[in-house]
Short mmCIF file of C-alpha atoms and ligand atoms in Angstrom, two decimals:
data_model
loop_
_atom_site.label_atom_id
_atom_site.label_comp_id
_atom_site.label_asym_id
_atom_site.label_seq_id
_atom_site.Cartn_x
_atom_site.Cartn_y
_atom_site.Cartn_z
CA UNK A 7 0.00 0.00 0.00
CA UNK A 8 1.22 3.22 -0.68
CA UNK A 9 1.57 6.72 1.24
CA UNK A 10 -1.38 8.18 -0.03
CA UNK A 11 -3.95 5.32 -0.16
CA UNK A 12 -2.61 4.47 3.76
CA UNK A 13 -3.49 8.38 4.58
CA UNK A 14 -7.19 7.96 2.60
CA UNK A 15 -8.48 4.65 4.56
CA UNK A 16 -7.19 5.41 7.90
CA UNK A 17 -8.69 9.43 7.30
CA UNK A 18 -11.72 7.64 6.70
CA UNK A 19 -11.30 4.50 9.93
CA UNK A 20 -10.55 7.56 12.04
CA UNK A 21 -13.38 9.74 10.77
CA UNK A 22 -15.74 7.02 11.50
CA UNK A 23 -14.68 6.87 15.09
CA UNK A 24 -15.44 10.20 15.84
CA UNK A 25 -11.85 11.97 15.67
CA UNK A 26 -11.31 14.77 14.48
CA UNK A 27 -9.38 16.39 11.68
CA UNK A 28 -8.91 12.70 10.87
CA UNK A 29 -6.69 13.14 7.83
CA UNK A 30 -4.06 15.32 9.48
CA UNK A 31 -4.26 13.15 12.44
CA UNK A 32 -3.03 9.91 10.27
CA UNK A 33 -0.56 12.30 8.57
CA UNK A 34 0.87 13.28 11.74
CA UNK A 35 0.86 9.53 13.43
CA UNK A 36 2.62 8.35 9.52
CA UNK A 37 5.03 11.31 9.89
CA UNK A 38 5.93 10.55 13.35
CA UNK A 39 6.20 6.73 12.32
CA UNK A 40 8.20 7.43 8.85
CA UNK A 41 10.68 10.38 11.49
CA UNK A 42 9.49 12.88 8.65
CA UNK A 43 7.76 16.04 8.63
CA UNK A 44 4.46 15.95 7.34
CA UNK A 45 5.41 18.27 4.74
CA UNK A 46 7.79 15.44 3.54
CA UNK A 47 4.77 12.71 3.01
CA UNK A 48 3.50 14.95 0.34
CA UNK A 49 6.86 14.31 -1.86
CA UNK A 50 6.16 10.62 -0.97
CA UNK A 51 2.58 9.80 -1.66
CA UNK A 52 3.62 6.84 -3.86
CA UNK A 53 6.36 5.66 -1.63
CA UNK A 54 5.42 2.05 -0.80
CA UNK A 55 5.04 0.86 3.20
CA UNK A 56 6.64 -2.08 3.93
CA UNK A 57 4.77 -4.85 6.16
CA UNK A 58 6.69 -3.98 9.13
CA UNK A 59 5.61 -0.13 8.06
CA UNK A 60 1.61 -1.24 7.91
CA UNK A 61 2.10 -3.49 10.70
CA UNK A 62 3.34 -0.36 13.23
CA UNK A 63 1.06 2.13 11.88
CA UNK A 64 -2.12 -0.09 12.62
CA UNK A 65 -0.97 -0.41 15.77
CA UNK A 66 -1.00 3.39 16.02
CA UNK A 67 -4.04 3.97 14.43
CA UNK A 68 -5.67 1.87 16.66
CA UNK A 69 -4.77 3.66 19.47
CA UNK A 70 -6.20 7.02 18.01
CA UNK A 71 -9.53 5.13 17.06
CA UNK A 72 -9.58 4.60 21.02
CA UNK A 73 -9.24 8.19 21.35
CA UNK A 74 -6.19 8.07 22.85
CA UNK A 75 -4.76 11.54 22.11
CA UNK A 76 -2.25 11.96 19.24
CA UNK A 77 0.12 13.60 21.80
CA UNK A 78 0.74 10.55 24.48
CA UNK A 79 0.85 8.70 21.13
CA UNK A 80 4.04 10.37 20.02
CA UNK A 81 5.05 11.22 23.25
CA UNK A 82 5.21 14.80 23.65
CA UNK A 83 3.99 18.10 22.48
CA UNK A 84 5.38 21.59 21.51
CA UNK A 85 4.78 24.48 24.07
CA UNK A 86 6.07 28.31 22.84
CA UNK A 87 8.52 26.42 20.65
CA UNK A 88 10.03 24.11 23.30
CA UNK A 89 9.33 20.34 22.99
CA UNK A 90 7.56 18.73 26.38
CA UNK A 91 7.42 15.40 27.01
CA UNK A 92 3.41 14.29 28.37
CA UNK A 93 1.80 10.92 29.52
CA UNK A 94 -1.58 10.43 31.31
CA UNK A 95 0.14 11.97 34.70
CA UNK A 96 -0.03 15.17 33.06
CA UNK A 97 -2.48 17.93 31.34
CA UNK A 98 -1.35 18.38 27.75
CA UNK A 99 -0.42 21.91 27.43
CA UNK A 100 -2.91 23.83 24.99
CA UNK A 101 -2.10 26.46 22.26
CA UNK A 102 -4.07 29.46 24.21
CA UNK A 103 -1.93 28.48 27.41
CA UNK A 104 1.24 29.84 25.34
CA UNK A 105 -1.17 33.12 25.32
CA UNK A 106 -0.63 33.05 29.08
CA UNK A 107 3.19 32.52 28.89
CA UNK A 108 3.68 35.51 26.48
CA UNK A 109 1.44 37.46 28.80
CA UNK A 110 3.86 36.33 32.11
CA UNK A 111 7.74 36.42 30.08
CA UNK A 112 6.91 40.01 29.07
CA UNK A 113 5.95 40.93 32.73
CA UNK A 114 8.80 39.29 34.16
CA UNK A 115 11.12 40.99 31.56
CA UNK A 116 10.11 44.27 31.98
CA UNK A 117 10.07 43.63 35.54
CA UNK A 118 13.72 43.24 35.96
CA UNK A 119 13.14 47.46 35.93
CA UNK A 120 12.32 46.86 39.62
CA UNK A 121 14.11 43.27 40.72
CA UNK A 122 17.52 42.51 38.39
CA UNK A 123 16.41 38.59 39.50
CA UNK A 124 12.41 38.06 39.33
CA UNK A 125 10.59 35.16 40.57
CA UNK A 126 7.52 33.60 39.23
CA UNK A 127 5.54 30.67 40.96
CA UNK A 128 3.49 28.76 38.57
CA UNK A 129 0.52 27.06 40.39
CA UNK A 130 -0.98 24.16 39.24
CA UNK A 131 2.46 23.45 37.10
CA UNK A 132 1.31 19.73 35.32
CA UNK A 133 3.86 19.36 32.68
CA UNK A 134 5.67 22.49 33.66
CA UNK A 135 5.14 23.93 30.69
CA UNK A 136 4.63 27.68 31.98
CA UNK A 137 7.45 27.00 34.67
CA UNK A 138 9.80 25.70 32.08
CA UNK A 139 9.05 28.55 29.23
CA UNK A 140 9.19 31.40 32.10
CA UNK A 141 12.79 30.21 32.83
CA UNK A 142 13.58 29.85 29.47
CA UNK A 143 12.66 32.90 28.12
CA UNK A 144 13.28 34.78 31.14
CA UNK A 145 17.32 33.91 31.87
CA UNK A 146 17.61 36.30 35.03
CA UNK A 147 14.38 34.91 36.49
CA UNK A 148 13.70 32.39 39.33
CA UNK A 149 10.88 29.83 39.12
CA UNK A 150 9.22 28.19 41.20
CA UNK A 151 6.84 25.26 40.21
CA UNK A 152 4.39 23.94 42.79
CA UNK A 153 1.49 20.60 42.13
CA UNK A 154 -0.19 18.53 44.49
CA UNK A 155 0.47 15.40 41.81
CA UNK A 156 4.15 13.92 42.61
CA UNK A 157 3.60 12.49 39.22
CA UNK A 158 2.68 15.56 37.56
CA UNK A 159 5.96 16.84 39.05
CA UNK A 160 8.02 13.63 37.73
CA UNK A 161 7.29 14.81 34.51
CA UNK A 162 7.76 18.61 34.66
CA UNK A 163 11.70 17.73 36.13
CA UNK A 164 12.39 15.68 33.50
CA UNK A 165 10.63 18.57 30.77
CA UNK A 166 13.23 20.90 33.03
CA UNK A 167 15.92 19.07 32.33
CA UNK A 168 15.17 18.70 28.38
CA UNK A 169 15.22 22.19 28.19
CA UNK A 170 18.26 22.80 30.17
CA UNK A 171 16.68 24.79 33.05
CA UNK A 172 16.44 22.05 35.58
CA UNK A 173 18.78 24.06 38.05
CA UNK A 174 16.64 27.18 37.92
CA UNK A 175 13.34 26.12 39.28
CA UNK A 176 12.35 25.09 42.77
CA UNK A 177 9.50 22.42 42.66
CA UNK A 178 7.37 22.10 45.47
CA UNK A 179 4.87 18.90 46.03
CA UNK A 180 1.48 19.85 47.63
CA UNK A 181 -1.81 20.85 47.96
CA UNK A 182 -1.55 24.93 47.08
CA UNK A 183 -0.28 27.45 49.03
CA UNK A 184 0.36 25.24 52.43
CA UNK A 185 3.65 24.04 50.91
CA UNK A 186 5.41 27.39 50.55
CA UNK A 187 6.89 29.15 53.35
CA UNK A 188 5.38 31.88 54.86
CA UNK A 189 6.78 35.23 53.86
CA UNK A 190 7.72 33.63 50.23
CA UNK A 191 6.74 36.76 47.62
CA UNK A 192 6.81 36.05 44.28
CA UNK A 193 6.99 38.83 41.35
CA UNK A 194 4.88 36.85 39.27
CA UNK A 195 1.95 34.01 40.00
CA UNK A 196 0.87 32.53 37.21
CA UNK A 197 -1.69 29.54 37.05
CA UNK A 198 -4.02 27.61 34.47
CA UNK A 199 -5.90 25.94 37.47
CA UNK A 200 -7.99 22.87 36.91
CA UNK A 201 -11.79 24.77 35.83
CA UNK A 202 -14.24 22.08 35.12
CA UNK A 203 -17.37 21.70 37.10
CA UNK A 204 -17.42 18.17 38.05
CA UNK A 205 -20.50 17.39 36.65
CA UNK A 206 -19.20 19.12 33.39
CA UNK A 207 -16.35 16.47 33.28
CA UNK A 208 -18.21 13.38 31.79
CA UNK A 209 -19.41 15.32 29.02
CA UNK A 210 -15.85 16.37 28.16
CA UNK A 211 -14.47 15.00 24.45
CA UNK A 212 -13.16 11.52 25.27
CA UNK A 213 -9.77 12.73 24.93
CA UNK A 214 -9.86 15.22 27.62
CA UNK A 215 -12.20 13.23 30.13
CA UNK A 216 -10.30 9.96 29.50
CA UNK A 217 -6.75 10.62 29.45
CA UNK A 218 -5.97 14.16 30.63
CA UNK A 219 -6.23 13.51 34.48
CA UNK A 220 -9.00 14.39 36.44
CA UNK A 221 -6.70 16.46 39.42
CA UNK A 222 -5.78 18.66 36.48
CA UNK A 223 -9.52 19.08 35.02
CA UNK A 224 -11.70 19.01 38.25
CA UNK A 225 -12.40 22.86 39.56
CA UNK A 226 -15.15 21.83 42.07
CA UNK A 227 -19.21 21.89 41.96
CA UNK A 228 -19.34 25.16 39.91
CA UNK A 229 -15.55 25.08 38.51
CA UNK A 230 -14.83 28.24 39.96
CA UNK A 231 -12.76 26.44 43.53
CA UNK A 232 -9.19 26.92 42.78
CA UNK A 233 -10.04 31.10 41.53
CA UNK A 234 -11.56 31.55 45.07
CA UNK A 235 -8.23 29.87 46.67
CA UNK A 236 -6.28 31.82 44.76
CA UNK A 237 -7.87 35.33 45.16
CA UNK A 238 -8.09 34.75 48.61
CA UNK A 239 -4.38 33.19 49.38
CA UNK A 240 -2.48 34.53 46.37
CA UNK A 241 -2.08 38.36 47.98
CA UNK A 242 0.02 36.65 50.89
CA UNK A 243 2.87 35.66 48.46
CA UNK A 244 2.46 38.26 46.15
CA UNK A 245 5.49 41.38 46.26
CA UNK A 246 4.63 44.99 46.25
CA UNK A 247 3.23 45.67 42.51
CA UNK A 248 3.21 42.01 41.80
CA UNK A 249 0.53 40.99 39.19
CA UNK A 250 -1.01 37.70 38.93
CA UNK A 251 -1.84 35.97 35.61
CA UNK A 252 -4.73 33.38 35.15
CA UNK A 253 -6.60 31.26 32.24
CA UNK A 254 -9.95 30.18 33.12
CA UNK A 255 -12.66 28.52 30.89
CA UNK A 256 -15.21 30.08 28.33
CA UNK A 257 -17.88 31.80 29.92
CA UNK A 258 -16.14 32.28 33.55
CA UNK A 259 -14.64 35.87 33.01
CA UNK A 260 -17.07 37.65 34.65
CA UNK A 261 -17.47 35.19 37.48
CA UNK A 262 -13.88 35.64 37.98
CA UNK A 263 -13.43 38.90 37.82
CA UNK A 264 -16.00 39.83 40.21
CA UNK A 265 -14.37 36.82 42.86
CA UNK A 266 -10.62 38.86 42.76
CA UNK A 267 -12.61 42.21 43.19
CA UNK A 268 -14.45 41.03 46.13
CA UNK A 269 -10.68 40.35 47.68
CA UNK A 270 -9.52 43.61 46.69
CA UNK A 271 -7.82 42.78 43.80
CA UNK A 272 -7.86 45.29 41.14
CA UNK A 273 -8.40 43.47 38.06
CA UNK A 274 -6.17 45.24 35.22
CA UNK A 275 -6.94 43.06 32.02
CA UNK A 276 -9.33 40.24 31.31
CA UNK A 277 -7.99 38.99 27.32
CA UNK A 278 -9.16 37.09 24.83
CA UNK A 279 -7.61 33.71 23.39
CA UNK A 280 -7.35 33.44 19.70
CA UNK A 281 -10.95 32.60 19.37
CA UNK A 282 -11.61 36.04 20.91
CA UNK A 283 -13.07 34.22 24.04
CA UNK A 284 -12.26 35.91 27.50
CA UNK A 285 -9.87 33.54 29.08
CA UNK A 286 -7.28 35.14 30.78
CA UNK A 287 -6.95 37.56 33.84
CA UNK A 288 -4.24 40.09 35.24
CA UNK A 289 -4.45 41.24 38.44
CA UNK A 290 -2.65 43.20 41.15
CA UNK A 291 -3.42 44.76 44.55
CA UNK A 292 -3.87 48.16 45.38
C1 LIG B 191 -5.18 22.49 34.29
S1 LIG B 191 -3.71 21.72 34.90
C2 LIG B 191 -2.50 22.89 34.30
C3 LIG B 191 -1.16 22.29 34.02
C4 LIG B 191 -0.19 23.25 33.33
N1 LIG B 191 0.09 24.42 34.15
C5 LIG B 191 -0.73 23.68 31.99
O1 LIG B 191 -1.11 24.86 31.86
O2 LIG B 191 -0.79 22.87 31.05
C6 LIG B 191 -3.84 22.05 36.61
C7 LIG B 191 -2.76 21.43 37.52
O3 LIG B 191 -3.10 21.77 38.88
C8 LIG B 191 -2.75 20.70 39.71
N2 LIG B 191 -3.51 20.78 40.97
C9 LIG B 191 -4.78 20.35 41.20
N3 LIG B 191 -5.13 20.58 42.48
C10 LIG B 191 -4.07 21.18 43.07
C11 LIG B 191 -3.81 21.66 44.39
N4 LIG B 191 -4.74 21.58 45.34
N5 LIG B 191 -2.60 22.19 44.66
C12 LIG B 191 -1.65 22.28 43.69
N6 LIG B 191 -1.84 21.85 42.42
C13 LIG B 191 -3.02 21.31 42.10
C14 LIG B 191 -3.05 19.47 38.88
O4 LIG B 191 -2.34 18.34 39.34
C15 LIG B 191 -2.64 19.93 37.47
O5 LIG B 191 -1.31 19.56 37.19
#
């Protein structure tokens, strides 16, 4: 079988079981198989697949047809440019998340105005992919990275290490705040906490509710838990003209917005993500 007529049945084996963008999804699993780009399948549509080929790739596309996302498939993901390894311990870091990161590396930059060395905590840190890009991005920063899953924190070290910044972030194991010590300010928080109602979860696409874990998805009875925590703990290990930076889901901005105001947070920015859907808040206090 060739390139091309492998890409057109499995499109159409995938399409039937409910995935979607099925045809770029057996590209990228072929790609990944072939250690091509997808670009380069197009200059090899009559290239013939050996058995061994086939053999692998069914084994692959079976996996997808269980809905198993394309990313623990391969292995890993890209965040901001910066390749992150994920399994089922972890959340897989989304597109509008690198929104956030942009948002936080441009405050920490210009914040080195007012601290030559700024530190960011990243609550909630999964994969680490907002700790790890911060310190990346940000050489002169400190980062801490704190989650109450030891597992979630296997994988973020070994994501540090990967991208060389393993040395320049503190990871703390435990459930929020409690694990820092007292007095700790930070320059920067920055968090994608978990924001699904609970009841929400089982209608989730099987991808998310199956294999992203349910610590990272689970934001309590009305999804809003972790933005009350954090609006009413966050202040405590915040420095003076510290901002905090937050992605919540669709539909939660003003629900947010008016929690932080009700701590006396002045809200500076809620922002859109590249569906022009509120999703994001910066705040500070007075
Ligand atoms: C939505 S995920 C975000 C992961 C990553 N920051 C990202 O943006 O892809 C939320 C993370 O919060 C962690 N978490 C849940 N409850 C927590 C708690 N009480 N204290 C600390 N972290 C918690 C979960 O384990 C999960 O890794």
């Amino acid at each position: 079988m060739t390139v091309l007529e492998v890409i057109q049945r499995s499109a159409e084996f995938l399409a039937k079981k409910g995935v979607e963008s099925p045809r770029l999804q057996i590209e990228l699993l072929l790609a990944h198989l072939l250690k091509i780009q997808r670009m380069q399948l197009y200059l090899n549509f009559e290239r013939v697949l050996t058995e061994a080929e086939l053999e692998k790739l069914r084994e692959l596309v079976k996996r997808r047809a269980q809905r198993e996302p394309l990313q623990h498939i391969v292995g890993s993901t890209n965040f901001c440019g910066l390749e992150f390894l994920v399994n089922r311990q972890v959340l897989i870091p989304r597109p509008e998340t690198e929104l956030l990161a942009e948002r936080a590396w441009k405050f920490l930059h210009d914040r080195g105005e007012v601290n030559a060395n700024p530190s960011a905590l990243d609550f909630g840190s999964g994969s680490g992919c907002l700790a790890i890009t911060l310190a990346v991005k940000c050489p002169a920063a400190k980062v801490y990275a704190l989650d109450i899953s030891a597992e979630a924190l296997a994988v973020a070290r070994e994501n540090a290490a990967k991208n060389k910044v393993l040395e320049r972030i503190e990871f703390h194991h435990g459930n929020g705040f409690s694990v820092l010590s007292a007095g700790g300010k930070f320059d920067l928080i920055v968090s994608n906490p978990p924001y699904i109602a609970t009841d929400e979860i089982a209608t989730l696409e099987a991808e998310v509710r199956d294999y992203d874990p349910k610590l990272a998805l689970d934001g309590g009875a009305d999804g809003l838990g972790f933005y009350r925590i954090l609006a009413q703990e966050a202040a405590g290990y915040l420095a003076a003209s510290g901002k905090i930076m937050l992605e919540f889901g669709e539909g939660q901005a003003d629900l947010i917005k008016e929690i932080f105001q009700k701590q006396k947070w002045i809200v500076e920015a809620v922002e859109p993500d590249y569906s022009q859907r509120l999703r994001f808040l910066i705040a500070r206090r007075a």
